[in-house]
Short mmCIF file of C-alpha atoms and ligand atoms in Angstrom, two decimals:
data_model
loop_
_atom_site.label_atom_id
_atom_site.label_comp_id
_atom_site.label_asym_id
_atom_site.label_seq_id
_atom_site.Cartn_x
_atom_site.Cartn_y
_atom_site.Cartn_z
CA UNK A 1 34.74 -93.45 55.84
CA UNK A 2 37.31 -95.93 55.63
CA UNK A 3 39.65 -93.49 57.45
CA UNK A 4 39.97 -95.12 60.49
CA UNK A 5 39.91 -91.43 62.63
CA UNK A 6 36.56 -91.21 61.03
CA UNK A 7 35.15 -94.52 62.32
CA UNK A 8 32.17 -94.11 64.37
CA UNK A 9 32.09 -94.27 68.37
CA UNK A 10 28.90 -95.62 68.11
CA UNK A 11 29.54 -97.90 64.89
CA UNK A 12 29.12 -101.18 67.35
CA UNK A 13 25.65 -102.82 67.03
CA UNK A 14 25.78 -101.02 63.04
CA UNK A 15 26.64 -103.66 60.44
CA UNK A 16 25.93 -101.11 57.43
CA UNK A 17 27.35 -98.15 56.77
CA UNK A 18 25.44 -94.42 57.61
CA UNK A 19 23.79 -93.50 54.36
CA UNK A 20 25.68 -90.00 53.28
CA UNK A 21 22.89 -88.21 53.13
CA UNK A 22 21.40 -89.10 56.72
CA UNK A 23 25.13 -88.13 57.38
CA UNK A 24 25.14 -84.99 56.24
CA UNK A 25 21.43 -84.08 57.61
CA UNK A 26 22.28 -85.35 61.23
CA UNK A 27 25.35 -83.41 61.39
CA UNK A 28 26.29 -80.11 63.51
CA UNK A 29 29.93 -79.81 62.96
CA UNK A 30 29.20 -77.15 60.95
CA UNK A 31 28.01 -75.11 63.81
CA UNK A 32 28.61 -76.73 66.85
CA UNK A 33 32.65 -76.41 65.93
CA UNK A 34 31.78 -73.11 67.42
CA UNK A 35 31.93 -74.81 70.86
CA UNK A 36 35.38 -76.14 70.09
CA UNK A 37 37.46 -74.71 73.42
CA UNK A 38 34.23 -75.12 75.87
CA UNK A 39 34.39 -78.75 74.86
CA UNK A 40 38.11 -79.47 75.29
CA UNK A 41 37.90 -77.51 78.86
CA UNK A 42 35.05 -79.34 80.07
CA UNK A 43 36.72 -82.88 79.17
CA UNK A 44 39.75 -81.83 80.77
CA UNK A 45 37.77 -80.83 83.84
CA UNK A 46 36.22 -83.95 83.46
CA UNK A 47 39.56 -86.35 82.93
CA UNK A 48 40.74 -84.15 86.51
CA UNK A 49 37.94 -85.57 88.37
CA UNK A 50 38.22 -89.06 87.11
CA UNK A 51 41.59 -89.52 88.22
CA UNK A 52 40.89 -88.39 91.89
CA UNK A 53 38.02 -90.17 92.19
CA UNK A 54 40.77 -92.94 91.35
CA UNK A 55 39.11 -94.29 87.53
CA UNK A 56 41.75 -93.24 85.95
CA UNK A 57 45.17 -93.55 86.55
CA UNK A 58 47.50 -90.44 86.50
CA UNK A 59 49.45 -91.55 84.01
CA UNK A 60 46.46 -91.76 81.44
CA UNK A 61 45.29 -88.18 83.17
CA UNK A 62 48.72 -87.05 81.92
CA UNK A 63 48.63 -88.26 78.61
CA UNK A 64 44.51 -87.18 78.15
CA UNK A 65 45.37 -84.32 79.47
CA UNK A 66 48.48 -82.93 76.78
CA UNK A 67 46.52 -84.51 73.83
CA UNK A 68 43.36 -82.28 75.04
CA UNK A 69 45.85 -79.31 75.27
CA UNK A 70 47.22 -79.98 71.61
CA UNK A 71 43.85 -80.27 70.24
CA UNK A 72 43.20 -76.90 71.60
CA UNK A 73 46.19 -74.95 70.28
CA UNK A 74 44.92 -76.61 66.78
CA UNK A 75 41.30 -75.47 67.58
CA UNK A 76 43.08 -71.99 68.60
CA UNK A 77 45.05 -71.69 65.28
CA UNK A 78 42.22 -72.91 62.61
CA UNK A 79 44.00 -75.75 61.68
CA UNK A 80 41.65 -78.81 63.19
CA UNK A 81 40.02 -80.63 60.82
CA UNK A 82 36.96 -81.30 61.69
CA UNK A 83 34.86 -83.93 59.70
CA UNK A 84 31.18 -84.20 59.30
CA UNK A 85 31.35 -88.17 59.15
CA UNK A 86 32.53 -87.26 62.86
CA UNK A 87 29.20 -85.86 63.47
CA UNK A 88 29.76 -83.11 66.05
CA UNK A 89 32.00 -81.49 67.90
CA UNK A 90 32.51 -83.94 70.87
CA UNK A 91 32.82 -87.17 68.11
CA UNK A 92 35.58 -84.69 66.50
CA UNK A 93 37.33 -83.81 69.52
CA UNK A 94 37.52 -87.19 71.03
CA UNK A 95 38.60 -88.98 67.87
CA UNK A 96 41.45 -86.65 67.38
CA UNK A 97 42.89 -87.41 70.87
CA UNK A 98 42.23 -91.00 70.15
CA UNK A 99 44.14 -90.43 67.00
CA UNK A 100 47.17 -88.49 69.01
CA UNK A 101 47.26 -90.56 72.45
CA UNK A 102 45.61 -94.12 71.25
CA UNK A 103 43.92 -96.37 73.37
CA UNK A 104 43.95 -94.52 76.19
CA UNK A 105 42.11 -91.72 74.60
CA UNK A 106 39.54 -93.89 74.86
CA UNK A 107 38.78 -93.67 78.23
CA UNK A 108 37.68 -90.27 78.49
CA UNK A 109 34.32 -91.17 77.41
CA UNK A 110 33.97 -93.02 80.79
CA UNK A 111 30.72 -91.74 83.15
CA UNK A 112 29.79 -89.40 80.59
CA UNK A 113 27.51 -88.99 77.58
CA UNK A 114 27.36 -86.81 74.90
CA UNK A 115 24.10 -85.56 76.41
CA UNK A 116 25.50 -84.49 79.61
CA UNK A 117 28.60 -83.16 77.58
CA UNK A 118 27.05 -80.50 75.23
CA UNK A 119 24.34 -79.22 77.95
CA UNK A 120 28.08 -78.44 79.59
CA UNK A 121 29.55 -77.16 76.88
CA UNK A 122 26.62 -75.01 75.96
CA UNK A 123 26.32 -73.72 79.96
CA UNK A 124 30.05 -73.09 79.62
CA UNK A 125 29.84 -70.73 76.30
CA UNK A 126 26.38 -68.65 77.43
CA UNK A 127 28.39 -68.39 80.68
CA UNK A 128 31.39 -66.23 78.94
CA UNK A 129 28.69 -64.60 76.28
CA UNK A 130 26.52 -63.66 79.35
CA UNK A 131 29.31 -61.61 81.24
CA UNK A 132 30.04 -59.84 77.34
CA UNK A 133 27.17 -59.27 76.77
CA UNK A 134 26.93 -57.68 80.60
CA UNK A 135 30.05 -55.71 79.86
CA UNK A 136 29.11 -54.47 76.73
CA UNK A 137 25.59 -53.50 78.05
CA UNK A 138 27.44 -51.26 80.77
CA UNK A 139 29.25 -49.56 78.82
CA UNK A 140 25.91 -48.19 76.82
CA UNK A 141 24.96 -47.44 79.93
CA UNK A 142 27.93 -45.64 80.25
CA UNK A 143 28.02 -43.51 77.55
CA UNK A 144 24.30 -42.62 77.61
CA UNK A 145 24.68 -41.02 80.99
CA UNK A 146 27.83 -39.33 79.57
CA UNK A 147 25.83 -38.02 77.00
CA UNK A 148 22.37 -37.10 79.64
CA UNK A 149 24.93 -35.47 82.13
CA UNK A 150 26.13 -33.00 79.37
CA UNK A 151 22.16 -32.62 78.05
CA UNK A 152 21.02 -32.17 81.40
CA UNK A 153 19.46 -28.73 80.86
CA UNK A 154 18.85 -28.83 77.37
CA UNK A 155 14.87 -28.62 77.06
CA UNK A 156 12.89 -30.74 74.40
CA UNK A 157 9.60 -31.88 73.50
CA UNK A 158 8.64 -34.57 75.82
CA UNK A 159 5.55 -36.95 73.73
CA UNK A 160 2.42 -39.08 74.97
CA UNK A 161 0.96 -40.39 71.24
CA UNK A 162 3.95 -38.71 69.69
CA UNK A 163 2.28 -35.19 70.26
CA UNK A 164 3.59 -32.91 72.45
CA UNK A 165 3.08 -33.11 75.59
CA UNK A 166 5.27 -31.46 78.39
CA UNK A 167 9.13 -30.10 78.55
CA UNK A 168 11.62 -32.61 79.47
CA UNK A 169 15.26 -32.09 79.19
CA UNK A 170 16.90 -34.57 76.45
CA UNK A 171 18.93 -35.87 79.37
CA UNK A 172 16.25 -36.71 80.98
CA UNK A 173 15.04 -38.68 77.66
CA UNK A 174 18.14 -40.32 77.60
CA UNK A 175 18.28 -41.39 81.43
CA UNK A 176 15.06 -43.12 80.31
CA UNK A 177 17.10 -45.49 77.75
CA UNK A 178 19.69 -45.74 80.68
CA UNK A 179 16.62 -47.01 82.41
CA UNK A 180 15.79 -50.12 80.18
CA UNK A 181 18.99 -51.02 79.54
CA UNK A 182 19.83 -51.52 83.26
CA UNK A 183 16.53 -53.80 83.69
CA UNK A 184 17.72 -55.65 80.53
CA UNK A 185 21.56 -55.80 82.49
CA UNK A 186 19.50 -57.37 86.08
CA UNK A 187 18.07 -59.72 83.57
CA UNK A 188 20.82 -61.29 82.12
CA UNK A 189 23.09 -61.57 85.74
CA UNK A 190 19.63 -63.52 86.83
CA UNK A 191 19.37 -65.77 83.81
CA UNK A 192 23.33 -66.50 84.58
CA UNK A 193 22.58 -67.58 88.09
CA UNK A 194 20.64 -70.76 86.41
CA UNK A 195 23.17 -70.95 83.63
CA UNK A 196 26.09 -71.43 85.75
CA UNK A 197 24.81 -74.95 86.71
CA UNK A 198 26.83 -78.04 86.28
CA UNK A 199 24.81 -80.80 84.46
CA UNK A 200 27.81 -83.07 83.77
CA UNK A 201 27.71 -86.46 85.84
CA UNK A 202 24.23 -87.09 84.75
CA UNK A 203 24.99 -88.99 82.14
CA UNK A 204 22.72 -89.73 79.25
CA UNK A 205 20.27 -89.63 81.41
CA UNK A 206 20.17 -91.79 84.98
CA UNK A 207 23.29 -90.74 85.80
CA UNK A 208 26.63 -93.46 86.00
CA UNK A 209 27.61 -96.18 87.90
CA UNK A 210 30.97 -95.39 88.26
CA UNK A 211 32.05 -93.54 91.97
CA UNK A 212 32.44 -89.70 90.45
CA UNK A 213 32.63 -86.39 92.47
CA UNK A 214 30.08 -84.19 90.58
CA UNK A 215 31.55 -81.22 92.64
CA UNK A 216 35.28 -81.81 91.89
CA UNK A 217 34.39 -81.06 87.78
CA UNK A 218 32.34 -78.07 89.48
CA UNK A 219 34.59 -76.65 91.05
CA UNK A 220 37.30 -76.66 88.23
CA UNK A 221 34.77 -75.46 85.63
CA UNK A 222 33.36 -72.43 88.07
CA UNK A 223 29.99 -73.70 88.35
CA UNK A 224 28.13 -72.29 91.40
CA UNK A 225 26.34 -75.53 92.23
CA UNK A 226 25.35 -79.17 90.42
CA UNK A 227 22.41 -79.84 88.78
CA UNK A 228 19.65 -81.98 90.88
CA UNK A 229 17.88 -84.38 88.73
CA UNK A 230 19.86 -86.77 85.91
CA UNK A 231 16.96 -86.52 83.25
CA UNK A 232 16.34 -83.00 83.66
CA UNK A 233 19.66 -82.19 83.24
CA UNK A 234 20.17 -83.84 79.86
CA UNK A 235 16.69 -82.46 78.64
CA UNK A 236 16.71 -78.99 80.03
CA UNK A 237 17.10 -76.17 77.96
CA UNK A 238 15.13 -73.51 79.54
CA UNK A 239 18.57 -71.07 80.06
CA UNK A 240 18.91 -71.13 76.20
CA UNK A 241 15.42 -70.03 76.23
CA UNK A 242 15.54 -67.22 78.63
CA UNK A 243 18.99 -65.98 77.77
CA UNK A 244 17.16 -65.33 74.25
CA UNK A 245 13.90 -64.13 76.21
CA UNK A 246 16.40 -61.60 77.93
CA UNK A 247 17.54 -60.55 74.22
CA UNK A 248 14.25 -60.32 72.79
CA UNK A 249 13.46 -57.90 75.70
CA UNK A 250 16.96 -55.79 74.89
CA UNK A 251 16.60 -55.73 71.01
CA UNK A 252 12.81 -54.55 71.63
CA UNK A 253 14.51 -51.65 73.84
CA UNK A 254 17.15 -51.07 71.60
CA UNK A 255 14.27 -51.15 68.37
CA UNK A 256 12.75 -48.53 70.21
CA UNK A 257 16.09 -46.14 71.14
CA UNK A 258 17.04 -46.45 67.24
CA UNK A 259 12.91 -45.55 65.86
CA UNK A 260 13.86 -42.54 68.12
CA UNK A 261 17.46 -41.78 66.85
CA UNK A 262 15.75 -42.05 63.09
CA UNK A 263 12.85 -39.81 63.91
CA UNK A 264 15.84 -37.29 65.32
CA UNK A 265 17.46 -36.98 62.48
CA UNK A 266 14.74 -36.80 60.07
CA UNK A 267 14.08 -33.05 58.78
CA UNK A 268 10.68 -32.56 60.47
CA UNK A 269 12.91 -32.96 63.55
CA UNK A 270 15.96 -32.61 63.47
CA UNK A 271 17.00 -32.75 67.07
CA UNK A 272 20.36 -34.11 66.21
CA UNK A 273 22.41 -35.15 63.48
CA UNK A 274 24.60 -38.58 63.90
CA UNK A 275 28.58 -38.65 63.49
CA UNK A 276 29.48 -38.96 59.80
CA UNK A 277 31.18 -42.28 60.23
CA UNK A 278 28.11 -44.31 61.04
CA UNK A 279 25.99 -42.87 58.42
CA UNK A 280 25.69 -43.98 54.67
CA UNK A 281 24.86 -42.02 51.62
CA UNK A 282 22.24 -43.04 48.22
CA UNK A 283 23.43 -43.96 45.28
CA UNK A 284 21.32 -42.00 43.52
CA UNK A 285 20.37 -38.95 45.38
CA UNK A 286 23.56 -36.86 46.43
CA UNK A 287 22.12 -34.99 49.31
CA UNK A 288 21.37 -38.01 51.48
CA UNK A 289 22.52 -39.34 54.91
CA UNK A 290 20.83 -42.30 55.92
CA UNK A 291 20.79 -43.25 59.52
CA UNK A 292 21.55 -47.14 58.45
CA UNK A 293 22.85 -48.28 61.46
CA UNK A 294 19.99 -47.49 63.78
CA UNK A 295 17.67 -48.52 61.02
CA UNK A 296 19.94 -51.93 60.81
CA UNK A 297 19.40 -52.58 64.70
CA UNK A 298 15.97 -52.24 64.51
CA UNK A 299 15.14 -54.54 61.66
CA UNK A 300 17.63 -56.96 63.86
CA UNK A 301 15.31 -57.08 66.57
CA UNK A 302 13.36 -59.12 63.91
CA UNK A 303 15.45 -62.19 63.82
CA UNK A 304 16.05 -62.43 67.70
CA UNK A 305 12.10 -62.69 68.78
CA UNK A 306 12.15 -65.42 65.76
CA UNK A 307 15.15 -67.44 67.64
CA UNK A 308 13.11 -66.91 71.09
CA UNK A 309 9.38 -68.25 68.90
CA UNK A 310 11.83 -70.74 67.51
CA UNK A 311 13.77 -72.14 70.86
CA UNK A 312 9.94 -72.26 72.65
CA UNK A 313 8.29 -74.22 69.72
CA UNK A 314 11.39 -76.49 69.71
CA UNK A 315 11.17 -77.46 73.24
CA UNK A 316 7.53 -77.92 72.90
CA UNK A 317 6.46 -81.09 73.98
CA UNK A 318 9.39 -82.66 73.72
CA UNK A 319 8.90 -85.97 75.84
CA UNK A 320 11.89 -86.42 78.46
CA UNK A 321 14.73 -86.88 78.71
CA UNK A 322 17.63 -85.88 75.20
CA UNK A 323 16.15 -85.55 71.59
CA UNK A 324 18.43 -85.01 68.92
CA UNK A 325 15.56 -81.99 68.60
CA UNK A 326 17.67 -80.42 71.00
CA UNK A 327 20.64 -80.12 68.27
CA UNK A 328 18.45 -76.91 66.90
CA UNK A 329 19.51 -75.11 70.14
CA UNK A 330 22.78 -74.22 68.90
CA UNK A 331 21.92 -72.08 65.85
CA UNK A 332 19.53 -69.57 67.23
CA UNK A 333 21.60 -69.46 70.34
CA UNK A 334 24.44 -68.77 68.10
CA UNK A 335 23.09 -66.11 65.87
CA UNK A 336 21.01 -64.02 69.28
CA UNK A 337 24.61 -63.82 70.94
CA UNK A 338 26.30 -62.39 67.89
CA UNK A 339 23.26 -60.41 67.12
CA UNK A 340 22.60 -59.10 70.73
CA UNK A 341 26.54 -58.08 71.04
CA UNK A 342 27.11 -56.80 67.70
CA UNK A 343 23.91 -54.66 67.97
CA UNK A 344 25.17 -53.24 71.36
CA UNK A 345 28.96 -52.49 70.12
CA UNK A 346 27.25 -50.47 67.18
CA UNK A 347 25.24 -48.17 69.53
CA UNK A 348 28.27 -47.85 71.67
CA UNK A 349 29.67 -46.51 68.86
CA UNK A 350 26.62 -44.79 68.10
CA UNK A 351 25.73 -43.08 71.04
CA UNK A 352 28.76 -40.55 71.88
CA UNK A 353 28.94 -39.21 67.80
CA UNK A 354 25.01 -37.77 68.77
CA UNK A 355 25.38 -34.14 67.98
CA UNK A 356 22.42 -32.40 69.21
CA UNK A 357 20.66 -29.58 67.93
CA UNK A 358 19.05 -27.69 70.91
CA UNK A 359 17.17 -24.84 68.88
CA UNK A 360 15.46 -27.34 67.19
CA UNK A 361 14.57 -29.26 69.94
CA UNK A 362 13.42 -25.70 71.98
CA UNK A 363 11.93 -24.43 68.73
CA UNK A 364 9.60 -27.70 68.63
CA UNK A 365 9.18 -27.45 72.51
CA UNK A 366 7.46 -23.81 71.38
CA UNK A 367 4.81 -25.44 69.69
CA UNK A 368 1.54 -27.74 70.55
CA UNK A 369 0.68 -26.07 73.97
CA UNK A 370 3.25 -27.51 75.91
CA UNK A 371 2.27 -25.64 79.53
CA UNK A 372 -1.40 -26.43 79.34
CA UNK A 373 -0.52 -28.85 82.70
CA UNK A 374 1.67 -26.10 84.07
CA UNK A 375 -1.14 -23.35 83.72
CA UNK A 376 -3.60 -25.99 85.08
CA UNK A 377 -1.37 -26.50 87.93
CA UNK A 378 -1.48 -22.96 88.26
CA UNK A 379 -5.22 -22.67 89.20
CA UNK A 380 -4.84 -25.84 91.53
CA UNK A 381 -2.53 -24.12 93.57
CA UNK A 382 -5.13 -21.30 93.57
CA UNK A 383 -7.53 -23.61 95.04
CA UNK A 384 -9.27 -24.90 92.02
CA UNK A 385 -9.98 -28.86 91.72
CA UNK A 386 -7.62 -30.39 89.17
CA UNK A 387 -10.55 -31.15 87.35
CA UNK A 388 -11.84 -27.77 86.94
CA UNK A 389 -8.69 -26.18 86.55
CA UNK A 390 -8.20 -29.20 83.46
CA UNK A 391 -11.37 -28.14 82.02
CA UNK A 392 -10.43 -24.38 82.19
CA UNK A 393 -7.15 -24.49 80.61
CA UNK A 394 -9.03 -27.15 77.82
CA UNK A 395 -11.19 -23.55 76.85
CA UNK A 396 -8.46 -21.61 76.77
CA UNK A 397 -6.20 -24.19 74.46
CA UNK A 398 -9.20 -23.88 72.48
CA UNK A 399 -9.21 -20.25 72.12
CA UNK A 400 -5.51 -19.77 71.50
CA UNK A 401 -6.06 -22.34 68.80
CA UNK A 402 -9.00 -20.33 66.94
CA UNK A 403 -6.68 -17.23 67.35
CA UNK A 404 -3.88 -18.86 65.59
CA UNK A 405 -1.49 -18.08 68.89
CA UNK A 406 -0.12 -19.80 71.66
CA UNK A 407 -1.01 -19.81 75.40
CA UNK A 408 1.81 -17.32 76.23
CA UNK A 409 0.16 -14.77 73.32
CA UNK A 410 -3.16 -13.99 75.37
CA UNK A 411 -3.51 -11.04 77.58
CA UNK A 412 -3.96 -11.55 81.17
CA UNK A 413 -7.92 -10.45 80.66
CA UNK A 414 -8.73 -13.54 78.40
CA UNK A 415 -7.02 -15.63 81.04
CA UNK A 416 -9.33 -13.74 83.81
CA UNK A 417 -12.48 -14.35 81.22
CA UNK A 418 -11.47 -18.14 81.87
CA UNK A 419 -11.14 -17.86 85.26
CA UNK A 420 -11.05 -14.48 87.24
CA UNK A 421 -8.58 -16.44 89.54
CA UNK A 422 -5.75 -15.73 87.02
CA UNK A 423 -3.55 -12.77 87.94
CA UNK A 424 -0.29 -11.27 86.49
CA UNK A 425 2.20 -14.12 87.95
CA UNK A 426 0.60 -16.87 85.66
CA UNK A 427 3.45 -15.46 82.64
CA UNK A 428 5.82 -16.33 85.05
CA UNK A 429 5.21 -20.16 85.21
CA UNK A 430 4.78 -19.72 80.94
CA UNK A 431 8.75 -20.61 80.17
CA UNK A 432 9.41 -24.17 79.09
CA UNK A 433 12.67 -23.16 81.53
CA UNK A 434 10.51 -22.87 84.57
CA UNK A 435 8.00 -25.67 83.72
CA UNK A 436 11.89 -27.69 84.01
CA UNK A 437 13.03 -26.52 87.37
CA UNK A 438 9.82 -27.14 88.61
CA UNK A 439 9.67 -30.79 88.27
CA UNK A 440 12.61 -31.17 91.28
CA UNK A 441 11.87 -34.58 92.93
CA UNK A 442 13.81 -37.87 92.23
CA UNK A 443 12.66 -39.27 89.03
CA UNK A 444 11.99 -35.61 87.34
CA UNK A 445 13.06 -33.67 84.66
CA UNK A 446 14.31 -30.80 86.43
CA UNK A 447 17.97 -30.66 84.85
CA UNK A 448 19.30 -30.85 89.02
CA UNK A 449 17.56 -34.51 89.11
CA UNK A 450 19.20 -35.50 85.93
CA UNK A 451 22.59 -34.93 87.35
CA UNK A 452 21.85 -36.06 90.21
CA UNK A 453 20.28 -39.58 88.18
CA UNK A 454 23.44 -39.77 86.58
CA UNK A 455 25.50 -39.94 89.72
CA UNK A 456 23.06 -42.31 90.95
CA UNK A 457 23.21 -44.71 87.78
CA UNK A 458 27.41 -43.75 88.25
CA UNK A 459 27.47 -45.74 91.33
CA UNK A 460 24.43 -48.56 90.45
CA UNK A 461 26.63 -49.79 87.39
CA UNK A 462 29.79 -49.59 88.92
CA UNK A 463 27.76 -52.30 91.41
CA UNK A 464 27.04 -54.51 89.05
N1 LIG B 1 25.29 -82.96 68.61
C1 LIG B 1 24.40 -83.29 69.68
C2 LIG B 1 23.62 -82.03 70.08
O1 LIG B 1 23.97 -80.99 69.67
C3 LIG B 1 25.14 -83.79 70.88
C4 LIG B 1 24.38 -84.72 71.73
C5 LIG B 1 24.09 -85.97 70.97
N2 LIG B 1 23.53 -86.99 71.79
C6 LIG B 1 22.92 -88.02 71.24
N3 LIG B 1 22.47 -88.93 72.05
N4 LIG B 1 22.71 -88.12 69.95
O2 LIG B 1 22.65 -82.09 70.80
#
């Protein structure tokens, strides 16, 4: 404390010193360190504009400016020392140039607050983790349709209840995933649209007195526009909150894609088995493979909704304009990013070691009446209402049942006994194969619409 690089910036109107407990609970260096580089290029940004709005003279601009780029090589190699007495990351960052430049060091603090600095800093890091997280998102994309295009005409069970309930090819199951994950993509480039707003200028909360250019710093730092309103600047954290809504929404898609890659390669199903390298044995029994890493991104979609409940509740109420309550942004924010990307690297990873096992997947496809709705579209073509034709089909699922056989077992007289409609052509629509092809329109399963979905989701990503 008696360190002078540790002395307070706001030690002024204090005559006693900060009790070292309250110092220690009021602290974020531990965390916010984390927004290190985002601080130092925002203050630079910052220094720029003072100097051509003439507050500053170019000399101090200079000497600002090479202190800020020193402290950044030492963020770069680990070796800042950052101190908790210093509070937080922008206390740490400006005492050290005040420590390397002196007095004029001082003088970067001018028409700004802290307030108006970390709602930067925090813009500026979801900014970069936003476009990752984009990048990392298309490239699932990516290799799912890599995978669908080469599964395009592989049949499976498709479910409703997890029964079965009609053929699908597994490409077109996987085109599905494709699907969500491109929603979850549109999501995030909207959320960045209202991230990518410069709040710096406001000040701690009315603004400043001195004669800035708000769009000079914009313009250096790549923000699209400037915020509006002083006090909702400093008190806004709503893009915090929906970044983490837009995560919550991917890690409940992603929770779903692994439940399905677990049920896939458990024995009752075993539509595929998962590469070797991203499996895990027991300790105990020696025939196991454990599908830990889908399992593991499933239980992580646990912690994310928590941030999102967390972020919400924290905002709550929350009477304008900057409460140190907004220091709990960073750590949920923190741990969602990491969590989101990590989660998405591992089922890029994931995805292209899926081996699948067609015979299972047909052999399953064999089983619970899977053409009832072909057969019942049968008899509508004949000129039977749907409804009819539903009820008819119902008897004769019923039948095949008592008889211990399947649809494609009975003769063509206990079809006629059901209807006398039936004739000999109704075997010919009773291959999973056929019940495929004939689902041919854009957004069917027909293995022809899942190539052509793949082209189509080919050319949407490459848009994005
Ligand atoms: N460490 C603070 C935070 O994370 C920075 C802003 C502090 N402002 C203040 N007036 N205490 O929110």
């Amino acid at each position: 404390m008696d360190n002078k690089s540790e002395k307070k910036p706001w030690g002024g109107r204090f005559s006693e010193p900060t009790n070292q407990f309250v110092e220690r609970f009021t602290a974020s260096i531990n965390f916010d360190k984390r927004l290190g580089l985002y601080d130092v290029t925002g203050s630079k940004a910052h220094a720029q504009m003072l100097e051509k709005c003439g507050i500053i003279s170019s000399e101090e601009l200079r000497q600002i400016d090479n202190g800020l780029e020193e402290i950044a090589d030492t963020i770069r190699n680990g070796t800042f020392k950052w101190s908790a007495a210093l509070e937080d990351v922008h206390m740490n960052i400006e005492g050290e140039l005040v420590n390397r430049i002196g007095e004029v060091g001082k003088k970067l603090h001018t028409a700004r607050s802290r307030n108006d600095q970390v709602a930067t800093d925090l813009r500026l890091f979801l900014r970069d983790k936003t476009d990752e997280s984009v990048e990392e998102l298309k490239d699932l994309v990516r290799a799912i349709v890599q995978l669908a295009h080469k599964e395009s005409a592989t049949l499976m069970p498709g479910y409703t209840h997890l029964q079965v309930a009609q053929p699908v090819t597994f490409g077109h199951h996987l085109l599905a995933w494709a699907e969500m994950i491109l929603r979850d993509i549109s999501r995030f480039k909207n959320c960045r649209s209202r991230i990518n707003i410069l709040p710096l200028g406001s000040g701690a909360l009315a603004g400043t007195t001195f004669p800035i250019d708000r769009r000079i710093t914009a313009e250096i730092l790549g923000f699209d526009d400037i915020s509006e309103n002083s006090m909702d600047s400093v008190a806004d954290r709503d893009f915090v909150i929906e970044f983490v809504s837009a995560a919550t929404m991917t890690m409940m898609h992603f929770s779903r894609i692994c439940e399905e890659l677990v049920l896939w390669c458990s024995q009752p199903f075993s539509f595929i088995e998962l590469g070797d390298a991203f499996c895990t044995g027991s300790s105990m029994m020696p025939q196991k493979k454990n599908p830990d890493v889908p399992e593991l991104i499933r239980g992580k979609s646990g912690r994310v909704y928590g941030h999102l409940m967390g972020l919400i509740t924290l905002m709550k109420s929350q009477p304008l304009t900057y409460n140190k309550d907004n220091q709990e942004d960073k750590e949920p924010l923190f741990d969602t990013v990491d969590t989101l990307i990590d989660c998405t690297k591992a089922l890029n990873l994931l995805i292209p070691s899926i081996n699948p096992n067609p015979s299972a997947m047909s052999e399953a496809a064999e089983k619970g009446f899977i053409l009832a709705t072909d057969i019942a579209d049968y008899l509508v073509r004949k000129g039977i209402s749907f409804r009819d034709a539903h009820e008819t089909v119902g008897q004769l699922v019923k039948f095949a049942v008592d008889q211990n056989c399947q649809l494609e077992d009975l003769k063509l007289a206990e079809f006629q006994k059901a209807n006398k409609v039936f004739d000999a052509k109704v075997f010919d629509i009773l291959t999973p194969d056929k019940a495929l092809a004939s689902r041919s329109h854009q957004g069917g399963t027909a293995p022809e619409q899942v190539k052509k979905a793949c082209a189509r989701i080919a050319i949407r990503i490459e848009k994005i």
